[in-house]
Structure formats: structure tokens, C-alpha cells
Coordinates of N, CA and C in Angstrom, one line a residue:
T187 N 5.2 0.4 -17.4 CA 5.7 -0.5 -16.4 C 4.6 -1.4 -15.8
L188 N 3.4 -0.8 -15.6 CA 2.3 -1.6 -15.0 C 1.9 -2.7 -16.0
K189 N 1.9 -2.4 -17.3 CA 1.5 -3.4 -18.3 C 2.5 -4.5 -18.3
Y190 N 3.8 -4.1 -18.3 CA 4.9 -5.1 -18.3 C 4.8 -6.0 -17.1
A191 N 4.6 -5.4 -15.9 CA 4.5 -6.2 -14.7 C 3.4 -7.2 -14.7
Q192 N 2.2 -6.7 -15.2 CA 1.1 -7.6 -15.3 C 1.2 -8.7 -16.3
S193 N 2.0 -8.4 -17.4 CA 2.2 -9.4 -18.4 C 3.1 -10.6 -17.8
K194 N 3.8 -10.3 -16.7 CA 4.6 -11.3 -16.1 C 3.8 -12.0 -14.9
G195 N 2.6 -11.6 -14.8 CA 1.7 -12.3 -13.8 C 1.9 -11.7 -12.4
L196 N 2.4 -10.4 -12.3 CA 2.6 -9.8 -11.0 C 1.3 -9.0 -10.7
I197 N 1.1 -8.8 -9.4 CA 0.0 -7.9 -8.9 C 0.7 -6.6 -8.7
T198 N 0.1 -5.6 -9.3 CA 0.7 -4.2 -9.2 C 0.1 -3.3 -8.2
I199 N 0.9 -2.5 -7.6 CA 0.5 -1.4 -6.7 C 1.0 -0.1 -7.2
A200 N 0.1 0.8 -7.5 CA 0.4 2.2 -7.9 C 0.6 3.0 -6.6
D201 N 1.9 3.3 -6.3 CA 2.2 4.0 -5.1 C 2.0 5.5 -5.3
A202 N 0.7 5.9 -5.5 CA 0.4 7.2 -5.9 C 0.0 8.1 -4.7
K203 N -0.4 7.5 -3.6 CA -0.8 8.3 -2.4 C -1.8 9.4 -2.8
R204 N -2.7 9.1 -3.6 CA -3.7 10.0 -4.1 C -4.8 10.2 -3.1
N205 N -5.4 11.4 -3.2 CA -6.7 11.7 -2.5 C -7.1 13.1 -2.7
D206 N -8.4 13.3 -2.6 CA -9.0 14.6 -2.7 C -10.4 14.3 -2.2
I207 N -11.3 15.2 -2.4 CA -12.7 15.1 -2.0 C -13.6 14.9 -3.1
G208 N -14.8 14.2 -2.9 CA -15.9 14.1 -3.8 C -15.5 13.7 -5.2
S209 N -15.9 14.5 -6.2 CA -15.7 14.2 -7.6 C -14.3 14.0 -8.1
T210 N -13.3 14.8 -7.4 CA -11.9 14.6 -7.8 C -11.4 13.3 -7.3
A211 N -11.7 12.9 -6.1 CA -11.3 11.6 -5.6 C -11.9 10.5 -6.5
A212 N -13.1 10.7 -7.0 CA -13.7 9.7 -7.9 C -12.9 9.6 -9.2
A213 N -12.5 10.8 -9.7 CA -11.7 10.8 -11.0 C -10.4 10.1 -10.8
Y214 N -9.7 10.3 -9.7 CA -8.4 9.6 -9.4 C -8.7 8.1 -9.4
A215 N -9.7 7.7 -8.7 CA -10.0 6.3 -8.5 C -10.3 5.6 -9.9
Q216 N -11.1 6.3 -10.7 CA -11.4 5.8 -12.0 C -10.1 5.7 -12.9
A217 N -9.3 6.7 -12.8 CA -8.1 6.7 -13.6 C -7.1 5.6 -13.3
F218 N -6.9 5.3 -12.0 CA -5.9 4.4 -11.6 C -6.5 2.9 -11.5
L219 N -7.8 2.8 -11.2 CA -8.3 1.5 -10.9 C -9.4 1.0 -11.9
G220 N -10.2 2.0 -12.4 CA -11.3 1.6 -13.3 C -11.2 2.0 -14.7
E221 N -12.2 2.6 -15.2 CA -12.3 3.1 -16.6 C -12.8 4.5 -16.6
I222 N -12.3 5.2 -17.7 CA -12.8 6.6 -17.8 C -13.3 6.8 -19.3
S223 N -14.1 7.8 -19.4 CA -14.6 8.2 -20.8 C -13.6 9.1 -21.5
M224 N -13.3 8.7 -22.7 CA -12.4 9.6 -23.5 C -12.9 9.7 -24.9
F225 N -12.3 10.6 -25.7 CA -12.8 10.8 -27.0 C -11.7 10.5 -28.0
E226 N -12.0 9.6 -29.0 CA -11.0 9.3 -30.0 C -11.8 9.4 -31.4
D227 N -11.2 10.2 -32.3 CA -11.8 10.4 -33.6 C -13.3 10.9 -33.4
E228 N -13.5 11.8 -32.5 CA -14.8 12.4 -32.2 C -15.8 11.4 -31.7
K229 N -15.3 10.2 -31.2 CA -16.2 9.2 -30.7 C -15.9 9.0 -29.2
E230 N -16.8 8.9 -28.4 CA -16.6 8.6 -27.0 C -16.3 7.1 -26.7
V231 N -15.2 6.8 -26.0 CA -14.9 5.5 -25.7 C -14.6 5.4 -24.2
V232 N -15.0 4.3 -23.6 CA -14.7 4.0 -22.2 C -13.6 3.0 -22.1
M233 N -12.5 3.4 -21.4 CA -11.3 2.5 -21.4 C -10.5 2.7 -20.1
P234 N -9.8 1.6 -19.7 CA -8.9 1.8 -18.6 C -7.7 2.6 -18.9
I235 N -7.1 3.3 -18.0 CA -5.9 4.1 -18.2 C -4.7 3.4 -17.5
F236 N -4.5 3.6 -16.2 CA -3.4 3.0 -15.5 C -3.7 1.5 -15.3
D237 N -4.9 1.2 -14.9 CA -5.4 -0.2 -14.7 C -4.5 -0.9 -13.7
A238 N -4.1 -0.3 -12.6 CA -3.3 -0.9 -11.6 C -4.2 -1.9 -10.8
D239 N -3.6 -2.9 -10.2 CA -4.4 -3.8 -9.4 C -4.7 -3.2 -8.0
S240 N -4.0 -2.2 -7.6 CA -4.2 -1.6 -6.3 C -3.5 -0.2 -6.3
I241 N -3.8 0.6 -5.3 CA -3.3 1.9 -5.2 C -3.1 2.3 -3.8
T242 N -2.1 3.2 -3.5 CA -2.0 3.8 -2.1 C -2.7 5.1 -2.2
I243 N -3.4 5.4 -1.1 CA -4.1 6.7 -0.9 C -3.9 7.3 0.4
N244 N -4.1 8.6 0.5 CA -4.1 9.3 1.8 C -5.5 9.4 2.4
A245 N -5.8 8.7 3.5 CA -7.1 8.6 4.0 C -7.4 9.7 5.0
Y246 N -6.5 10.6 5.2 CA -6.7 11.6 6.3 C -7.6 12.7 5.9
L247 N -8.3 12.6 4.7 CA -9.4 13.5 4.4 C -10.7 13.0 4.8
G248 N -10.7 11.7 5.3 CA -12.0 11.2 5.8 C -12.7 10.3 4.8
W249 N -13.9 9.9 5.2 CA -14.6 8.9 4.4 C -15.0 9.3 3.0
D250 N -15.3 10.6 2.8 CA -15.7 11.0 1.4 C -14.6 11.0 0.5
G251 N -13.3 11.0 1.0 CA -12.2 10.9 0.1 C -11.8 9.4 -0.2
V252 N -12.3 8.5 0.6 CA -11.9 7.1 0.5 C -13.0 6.3 -0.2
K253 N -14.2 6.7 0.0 CA -15.4 5.9 -0.6 C -15.2 5.7 -2.1
P254 N -14.9 6.7 -2.9 CA -14.8 6.4 -4.4 C -13.8 5.3 -4.7
F255 N -12.7 5.2 -4.0 CA -11.7 4.2 -4.2 C -12.2 2.8 -3.9
I256 N -13.0 2.7 -2.8 CA -13.6 1.5 -2.4 C -14.6 1.0 -3.4
E257 N -15.3 2.0 -3.9 CA -16.3 1.6 -4.9 C -15.7 1.1 -6.2
E258 N -14.6 1.7 -6.7 CA -13.9 1.2 -7.9 C -13.3 -0.1 -7.6
C259 N -12.7 -0.3 -6.4 CA -12.1 -1.6 -6.1 C -13.1 -2.7 -6.1
D260 N -14.3 -2.4 -5.5 CA -15.3 -3.4 -5.4 C -15.9 -3.8 -6.8
K261 N -15.9 -2.8 -7.6 CA -16.5 -3.0 -9.0 C -15.5 -3.8 -9.9
Y262 N -14.2 -3.6 -9.7 CA -13.3 -4.2 -10.6 C -12.4 -5.3 -9.9
G263 N -12.7 -5.6 -8.7 CA -11.9 -6.6 -8.0 C -10.5 -6.2 -7.7
K264 N -10.3 -5.0 -7.2 CA -9.0 -4.5 -6.9 C -8.9 -4.1 -5.5
G265 N -7.8 -3.4 -5.1 CA -7.5 -3.1 -3.7 C -6.9 -1.7 -3.5
V266 N -7.0 -1.3 -2.3 CA -6.4 0.0 -1.9 C -5.7 0.0 -0.6
F267 N -4.6 0.6 -0.5 CA -3.8 0.7 0.7 C -3.8 2.2 1.2
T268 N -4.3 2.4 2.4 CA -4.4 3.7 2.9 C -3.3 4.0 4.0
L269 N -2.8 5.2 4.0 CA -1.8 5.6 4.9 C -2.3 5.6 6.3
V270 N -1.6 4.9 7.2 CA -2.0 4.8 8.6 C -0.9 5.2 9.5
K271 N 0.2 4.5 9.5 CA 1.4 4.8 10.2 C 2.6 4.7 9.3
T272 N 3.0 5.9 8.8 CA 4.0 5.9 7.7 C 5.4 5.7 8.3
S273 N 6.4 5.4 7.4 CA 7.7 5.0 7.8 C 8.7 6.2 8.0
N274 N 8.3 7.4 7.6 CA 9.2 8.5 7.7 C 9.4 9.0 9.1
P275 N 10.6 9.6 9.4 CA 10.9 10.0 10.8 C 10.0 11.0 11.4
S276 N 9.4 11.9 10.6 CA 8.5 12.9 11.2 C 7.0 12.5 11.2
S277 N 6.7 11.2 10.9 CA 5.3 10.8 10.9 C 4.7 11.0 12.2
G278 N 5.4 10.9 13.3 CA 4.9 11.0 14.6 C 4.4 12.4 15.0
D279 N 4.8 13.4 14.2 CA 4.4 14.8 14.5 C 2.9 14.9 14.5
L280 N 2.3 14.1 13.7 CA 0.8 14.1 13.6 C 0.2 12.8 14.1
Q281 N 0.8 11.7 13.5 CA 0.2 10.4 13.7 C 0.2 9.8 15.1
D282 N 1.2 10.3 15.9 CA 1.4 9.8 17.2 C 0.7 10.6 18.3
L283 N 0.1 11.7 17.8 CA -0.6 12.6 18.8 C -1.8 11.9 19.4
R284 N -2.0 12.1 20.7 CA -3.1 11.4 21.4 C -4.3 12.4 21.6
V285 N -5.4 11.8 21.5 CA -6.7 12.6 21.7 C -7.2 12.3 23.1
D286 N -8.4 12.9 23.4 CA -8.9 12.9 24.7 C -9.2 11.5 25.3
D287 N -9.5 10.5 24.4 CA -9.8 9.1 24.9 C -8.5 8.3 25.1
G288 N -7.3 8.9 24.8 CA -6.1 8.2 25.0 C -5.5 7.5 23.8
N289 N -6.3 7.4 22.8 CA -5.8 6.8 21.5 C -5.0 7.8 20.7
S290 N -4.0 7.3 20.0 CA -3.3 8.1 19.1 C -4.0 8.3 17.8
V291 N -3.6 9.2 17.0 CA -4.3 9.5 15.7 C -4.2 8.3 14.8
Y292 N -3.0 7.6 14.7 CA -2.9 6.4 13.8 C -3.8 5.3 14.3
E293 N -4.0 5.1 15.6 CA -4.9 4.1 16.1 C -6.3 4.4 15.7
I294 N -6.7 5.7 15.8 CA -8.1 6.0 15.3 C -8.2 5.8 13.9
M295 N -7.2 6.1 13.1 CA -7.3 5.8 11.6 C -7.4 4.3 11.4
G296 N -6.7 3.5 12.1 CA -6.8 2.1 12.0 C -8.2 1.6 12.3
Q297 N -8.8 2.1 13.3 CA -10.2 1.8 13.7 C -11.2 2.2 12.6
L298 N -11.0 3.3 12.0 CA -11.9 3.8 10.9 C -11.7 2.8 9.7
L299 N -10.5 2.5 9.4 CA -10.3 1.6 8.2 C -10.9 0.3 8.4
D300 N -10.8 -0.3 9.6 CA -11.4 -1.6 9.9 C -12.9 -1.5 9.7
S301 N -13.5 -0.4 10.1 CA -14.9 -0.2 10.0 C -15.3 -0.1 8.5
W302 N -14.5 0.8 7.8 CA -14.9 1.1 6.4 C -14.7 -0.1 5.5
G303 N -13.8 -1.0 5.8 CA -13.6 -2.2 5.0 C -14.4 -3.5 5.4
A304 N -15.2 -3.3 6.5 CA -15.8 -4.5 7.1 C -16.7 -5.3 6.1
D305 N -17.4 -4.5 5.2 CA -18.3 -5.1 4.3 C -17.7 -5.7 3.0
T306 N -16.4 -5.6 2.9 CA -15.7 -6.0 1.7 C -14.8 -7.2 1.9
V307 N -14.9 -7.9 3.1 CA -14.1 -9.0 3.4 C -14.5 -10.2 2.5
G308 N -13.5 -10.7 1.8 CA -13.7 -11.8 0.8 C -13.5 -13.2 1.4
E309 N -13.4 -14.2 0.5 CA -13.2 -15.5 0.9 C -11.8 -15.7 1.6
S310 N -10.9 -14.9 1.3 CA -9.5 -15.0 1.9 C -9.5 -14.6 3.4
G311 N -10.6 -13.9 3.8 CA -10.6 -13.4 5.1 C -10.1 -12.0 5.3
Y312 N -9.7 -11.4 4.1 CA -9.2 -10.0 4.2 C -10.1 -9.1 3.4
S313 N -10.2 -7.8 3.8 CA -11.0 -6.8 3.1 C -10.1 -6.2 1.9
L314 N -10.8 -5.5 1.0 CA -10.0 -4.9 -0.1 C -9.4 -3.6 0.4
L315 N -9.6 -3.2 1.6 CA -9.1 -1.9 2.2 C -7.9 -2.3 3.1
G316 N -6.7 -2.1 2.5 CA -5.4 -2.4 3.3 C -4.9 -1.1 3.9
A317 N -3.7 -1.3 4.6 CA -3.1 -0.2 5.3 C -1.6 -0.1 5.1
V318 N -1.1 1.1 5.0 CA 0.3 1.3 4.9 C 0.9 1.5 6.3
V319 N 1.7 0.6 6.7 CA 2.3 0.6 8.1 C 3.8 0.4 8.0
G320 N 4.5 1.3 8.4 CA 6.0 1.3 8.3 C 6.7 0.3 9.1
A321 N 7.7 -0.4 8.5 CA 8.5 -1.3 9.3 C 9.4 -0.6 10.3
T322 N 9.5 0.7 10.2 CA 10.4 1.4 11.1 C 9.7 1.7 12.5
Y323 N 8.4 1.2 12.6 CA 7.7 1.4 13.9 C 7.0 0.1 14.2
P324 N 7.8 -0.9 14.6 CA 7.2 -2.2 14.9 C 6.2 -2.3 16.1
D325 N 6.5 -1.4 17.1 CA 5.5 -1.4 18.3 C 4.1 -0.9 17.8
Q326 N 4.1 0.1 17.0 CA 2.9 0.7 16.5 C 2.2 -0.3 15.5
A327 N 3.1 -1.0 14.8 CA 2.5 -2.0 13.8 C 1.8 -3.2 14.6
K328 N 2.4 -3.5 15.7 CA 1.8 -4.6 16.6 C 0.4 -4.2 17.0
K329 N 0.2 -2.9 17.4 CA -1.1 -2.4 17.9 C -2.1 -2.4 16.7
L330 N -1.6 -2.0 15.5 CA -2.4 -1.9 14.4 C -2.9 -3.2 13.9
R331 N -2.0 -4.2 14.0 CA -2.4 -5.6 13.5 C -3.5 -6.1 14.4
H332 N -3.5 -5.7 15.7 CA -4.6 -6.1 16.6 C -5.9 -5.4 16.2
I333 N -5.8 -4.1 15.8 CA -6.9 -3.3 15.5 C -7.5 -3.7 14.1
M334 N -6.7 -4.1 13.2 CA -7.1 -4.4 11.8 C -6.7 -5.8 11.4
P335 N -7.3 -6.8 12.0 CA -6.9 -8.2 11.7 C -7.3 -8.6 10.3
K336 N -8.2 -7.9 9.6 CA -8.7 -8.3 8.3 C -8.2 -7.4 7.2
S337 N -7.2 -6.6 7.5 CA -6.6 -5.7 6.5 C -5.2 -6.2 6.1
I338 N -4.9 -6.2 4.8 CA -3.5 -6.5 4.4 C -2.6 -5.3 4.6
F339 N -1.5 -5.4 5.2 CA -0.6 -4.3 5.4 C 0.4 -4.2 4.3
L340 N 0.6 -3.0 3.8 CA 1.7 -2.7 2.8 C 2.8 -2.1 3.7
V341 N 4.0 -2.7 3.7 CA 5.0 -2.4 4.7 C 6.2 -1.8 4.1
P342 N 6.3 -0.4 4.0 CA 7.6 0.2 3.6 C 8.5 0.3 4.7
G343 N 9.8 0.7 4.4 CA 10.7 0.9 5.5 C 11.7 -0.2 5.7
Y344 N 11.5 -1.3 4.9 CA 12.5 -2.4 5.0 C 13.7 -2.1 4.1
G345 N 14.9 -2.5 4.6 CA 16.1 -2.3 3.9 C 16.8 -0.9 4.1
A346 N 16.7 -0.1 3.0 CA 17.4 1.2 3.1 C 17.0 2.1 4.2
Q347 N 15.7 2.0 4.7 CA 15.3 2.8 5.8 C 15.6 2.2 7.1
G348 N 16.2 1.0 7.1 CA 16.6 0.4 8.4 C 15.8 -0.7 8.9
G349 N 14.7 -1.0 8.3 CA 13.8 -2.1 8.8 C 14.4 -3.5 8.4
G350 N 14.2 -4.4 9.3 CA 14.6 -5.8 9.0 C 13.5 -6.8 9.3
A351 N 13.8 -8.1 9.2 CA 12.8 -9.1 9.4 C 12.1 -8.9 10.8
A352 N 12.8 -8.7 11.8 CA 12.2 -8.6 13.1 C 11.2 -7.4 13.2
D353 N 11.5 -6.4 12.4 CA 10.7 -5.1 12.4 C 9.4 -5.3 11.7
V354 N 9.4 -6.1 10.6 CA 8.2 -6.3 9.9 C 7.3 -7.5 10.4
A355 N 7.9 -8.3 11.3 CA 7.2 -9.5 11.8 C 5.8 -9.1 12.4
P356 N 5.7 -8.0 13.2 CA 4.4 -7.7 13.8 C 3.3 -7.4 12.7
C357 N 3.7 -7.1 11.5 CA 2.7 -6.8 10.5 C 1.9 -8.0 9.9
F358 N 2.5 -9.2 10.2 CA 1.8 -10.4 9.7 C 0.9 -10.9 10.7
N359 N -0.2 -11.6 10.3 CA -1.0 -12.4 11.2 C -0.3 -13.7 11.6
K360 N -0.9 -14.4 12.6 CA -0.3 -15.6 13.1 C -0.2 -16.7 12.1
D361 N -1.0 -16.6 11.0 CA -0.9 -17.6 10.0 C 0.2 -17.3 9.0
G362 N 1.0 -16.2 9.2 CA 2.0 -15.8 8.3 C 1.6 -15.1 7.1
L363 N 0.3 -14.7 7.1 CA -0.2 -13.9 5.9 C -0.6 -12.5 6.4
G364 N -1.0 -11.7 5.4 CA -1.6 -10.4 5.8 C -0.6 -9.2 5.5
A365 N 0.6 -9.4 5.0 CA 1.5 -8.3 4.8 C 2.2 -8.4 3.5
V366 N 2.5 -7.3 2.8 CA 3.3 -7.2 1.6 C 4.5 -6.3 2.0
V367 N 5.7 -6.8 2.1 CA 6.8 -6.0 2.5 C 7.5 -5.4 1.3
N368 N 7.7 -4.1 1.3 CA 8.3 -3.4 0.2 C 9.8 -3.0 0.4
S369 N 10.6 -3.2 -0.5 CA 12.0 -2.7 -0.5 C 12.2 -2.0 -1.9
S370 N 12.4 -0.8 -1.8 CA 12.7 0.0 -3.1 C 14.1 0.2 -3.3
R371 N 14.7 1.2 -2.5 CA 16.1 1.6 -2.7 C 17.0 0.4 -2.5
G372 N 16.7 -0.5 -1.6 CA 17.5 -1.6 -1.3 C 17.7 -2.6 -2.5
I373 N 16.8 -2.5 -3.4 CA 16.9 -3.3 -4.6 C 17.4 -2.5 -5.8
I374 N 16.8 -1.3 -5.9 CA 17.1 -0.4 -7.1 C 18.6 -0.1 -7.1
F375 N 19.1 0.2 -5.9 CA 20.5 0.7 -5.8 C 21.4 -0.4 -5.2
A376 N 21.0 -1.6 -5.3 CA 21.8 -2.7 -4.7 C 23.2 -2.7 -5.4
Y377 N 23.3 -2.4 -6.7 CA 24.6 -2.4 -7.4 C 25.6 -1.5 -6.8
E378 N 25.1 -0.3 -6.3 CA 26.0 0.7 -5.6 C 26.5 0.1 -4.3
K379 N 25.6 -0.5 -3.5 CA 25.9 -1.0 -2.2 C 26.9 -2.1 -2.4
M380 N 26.8 -2.9 -3.5 CA 27.7 -4.0 -3.7 C 29.0 -3.6 -4.4
G381 N 29.1 -2.3 -4.7 CA 30.4 -1.8 -5.4 C 30.4 -2.2 -6.8
M382 N 29.3 -2.4 -7.5 CA 29.3 -2.7 -8.9 C 28.9 -1.5 -9.7
D383 N 29.2 -1.6 -11.0 CA 28.7 -0.5 -11.9 C 27.3 -0.8 -12.4
E384 N 26.8 0.1 -13.2 CA 25.4 0.0 -13.6 C 25.1 -1.2 -14.5
A385 N 26.2 -1.7 -15.2 CA 26.0 -2.8 -16.1 C 25.6 -4.1 -15.3
A386 N 25.9 -4.1 -14.0 CA 25.6 -5.2 -13.1 C 24.3 -5.0 -12.4
Y387 N 23.4 -4.0 -12.8 CA 22.2 -3.7 -12.1 C 21.3 -4.9 -11.9
A388 N 21.0 -5.7 -12.9 CA 20.1 -6.8 -12.8 C 20.6 -7.9 -11.9
E389 N 21.9 -8.2 -12.0 CA 22.5 -9.2 -11.2 C 22.4 -8.8 -9.7
A390 N 22.8 -7.5 -9.4 CA 22.7 -7.0 -8.0 C 21.3 -7.0 -7.5
A391 N 20.4 -6.6 -8.3 CA 19.0 -6.5 -7.9 C 18.5 -7.9 -7.5
H392 N 18.8 -8.9 -8.4 CA 18.4 -10.3 -8.2 C 19.0 -10.8 -6.9
T393 N 20.2 -10.5 -6.6 CA 20.9 -11.0 -5.4 C 20.2 -10.3 -4.2
A394 N 19.9 -9.0 -4.3 CA 19.2 -8.3 -3.2 C 17.8 -8.9 -2.9
V395 N 17.1 -9.3 -3.9 CA 15.8 -9.9 -3.7 C 15.9 -11.2 -3.0
L396 N 16.9 -12.0 -3.4 CA 17.1 -13.3 -2.8 C 17.5 -13.2 -1.3
E397 N 18.3 -12.2 -1.0 CA 18.7 -11.9 0.4 C 17.5 -11.5 1.2
M398 N 16.7 -10.6 0.6 CA 15.5 -10.2 1.3 C 14.6 -11.4 1.6
K399 N 14.4 -12.2 0.6 CA 13.5 -13.4 0.8 C 14.0 -14.3 1.9
E400 N 15.3 -14.5 1.9 CA 15.9 -15.3 3.0 C 15.8 -14.7 4.3
D401 N 15.9 -13.4 4.4 CA 15.8 -12.7 5.7 C 14.4 -12.8 6.2
L402 N 13.4 -12.6 5.3 CA 12.0 -12.6 5.7 C 11.5 -14.0 6.2
E403 N 12.1 -15.0 5.6 CA 11.8 -16.4 5.9 C 12.2 -16.7 7.4
T404 N 13.1 -16.0 7.9 CA 13.5 -16.2 9.3 C 12.3 -15.9 10.3
I405 N 11.4 -15.1 9.9 CA 10.2 -14.7 10.7 C 9.4 -15.9 11.1
F406 N 9.3 -16.9 10.2 CA 8.4 -18.0 10.4 C 9.2 -19.2 10.7

């Protein structure tokens, strides 16, 4: 799927939500973003495996679990999106907890990400370290956009989870850039919502994408 998407000129995101510590995090990073050493016919070869353009990871293990991904991204010109404020209903059980200084956990994670990615800001004005920020929490997204002006937001929660154009608007910067809005079930299962059979899958998906595009254009 990754190879097919890239053959069409698309930028790919492996929604793997990977992470671990130390050498294991490095192995994940190399497998999804870089190259790894393998043996073929008793000869060692170095080759890409998934070769995604970017990946989602869980940054709640801290810096040593994030650093290997940043290093691979910097080496191969790729990107990473780290979980900050997720779109699921129970995300607030942990992410909305407040610490002694009054900040919530997701705000502290945003501050850390802004710091970790500061040295990777490119000509576009954005760092290679992006953030996953759910459309289902627009108020929190507004705070995070202020905290992380140089991070690209990957925005789940649009469509099937209830998010609309007004909900994702806070994820963009004032210039209309800085966010990638994701709709999965709203496109994948559009044929069911439209009362069509599976044979009309492509037609329904195409219609859903155009409707999403039209909806998002109302933001600007």
C-alpha cells in the first residue's frame, strides 16, 4: 500500500503509533523510516523496509523513545507525528490531568515537542516533529497550536468521530497551513452511509473526499 501510494506521488503516513526505549525504538525507526541490515543468500544487504514518509509514535515514554525517530527523519528527510491530545473519548483520563503548575499533561507534552523539534525547523518554517491532535477537542487544539506554532498537526476525529470543519480550524495556523486532516471511516465506509453496495466503493469514496474538501474549504 505504501509503495502504491508513493507511486501516485502521495506523501505517506504509517499510522503505527510505535514506541519503546533505546535500541528497540531505534529498530522501529529504522524499519519504518530508514534502512536495516538483512541477509540474502548469505550476504548482508542494507535496504529500506516500509520506507514510509512519516510515522505516528507514542511520545509518552519520553525523550529516549523519541530521539531515534528524529534521527532517522533527519537522516532521510522524513517526519514523525507524536501523540499529544488524542481524539478518543477517554483520552482525558490521563491527558487532561493537571500538575502542580496548573498545566495539563497534554500541554506539557506539547511544550516538550516544541523543544525537541526546535533544531529541525526547515525552510517551510515547520519542524519534522509533528503532533497528533484530535478534531474532537477544538479548545485543546487551540491551546496546542499556540504552544507549537512550528509543528504540523495530524488531525484525526474528522467525519465518523463527529469532527467537522469548525472543529479542525484551530489546528491550522493563520496562513491556512500546518495541519493534515484525516478521515478514515468516513471515506472507507462511505458506500454504507450512502446506501450503496460494495461495488460502488470507489464512487462513494470519491464523493466523500470531495465533500470533505468542500467542507474544509469553508474554514478559509
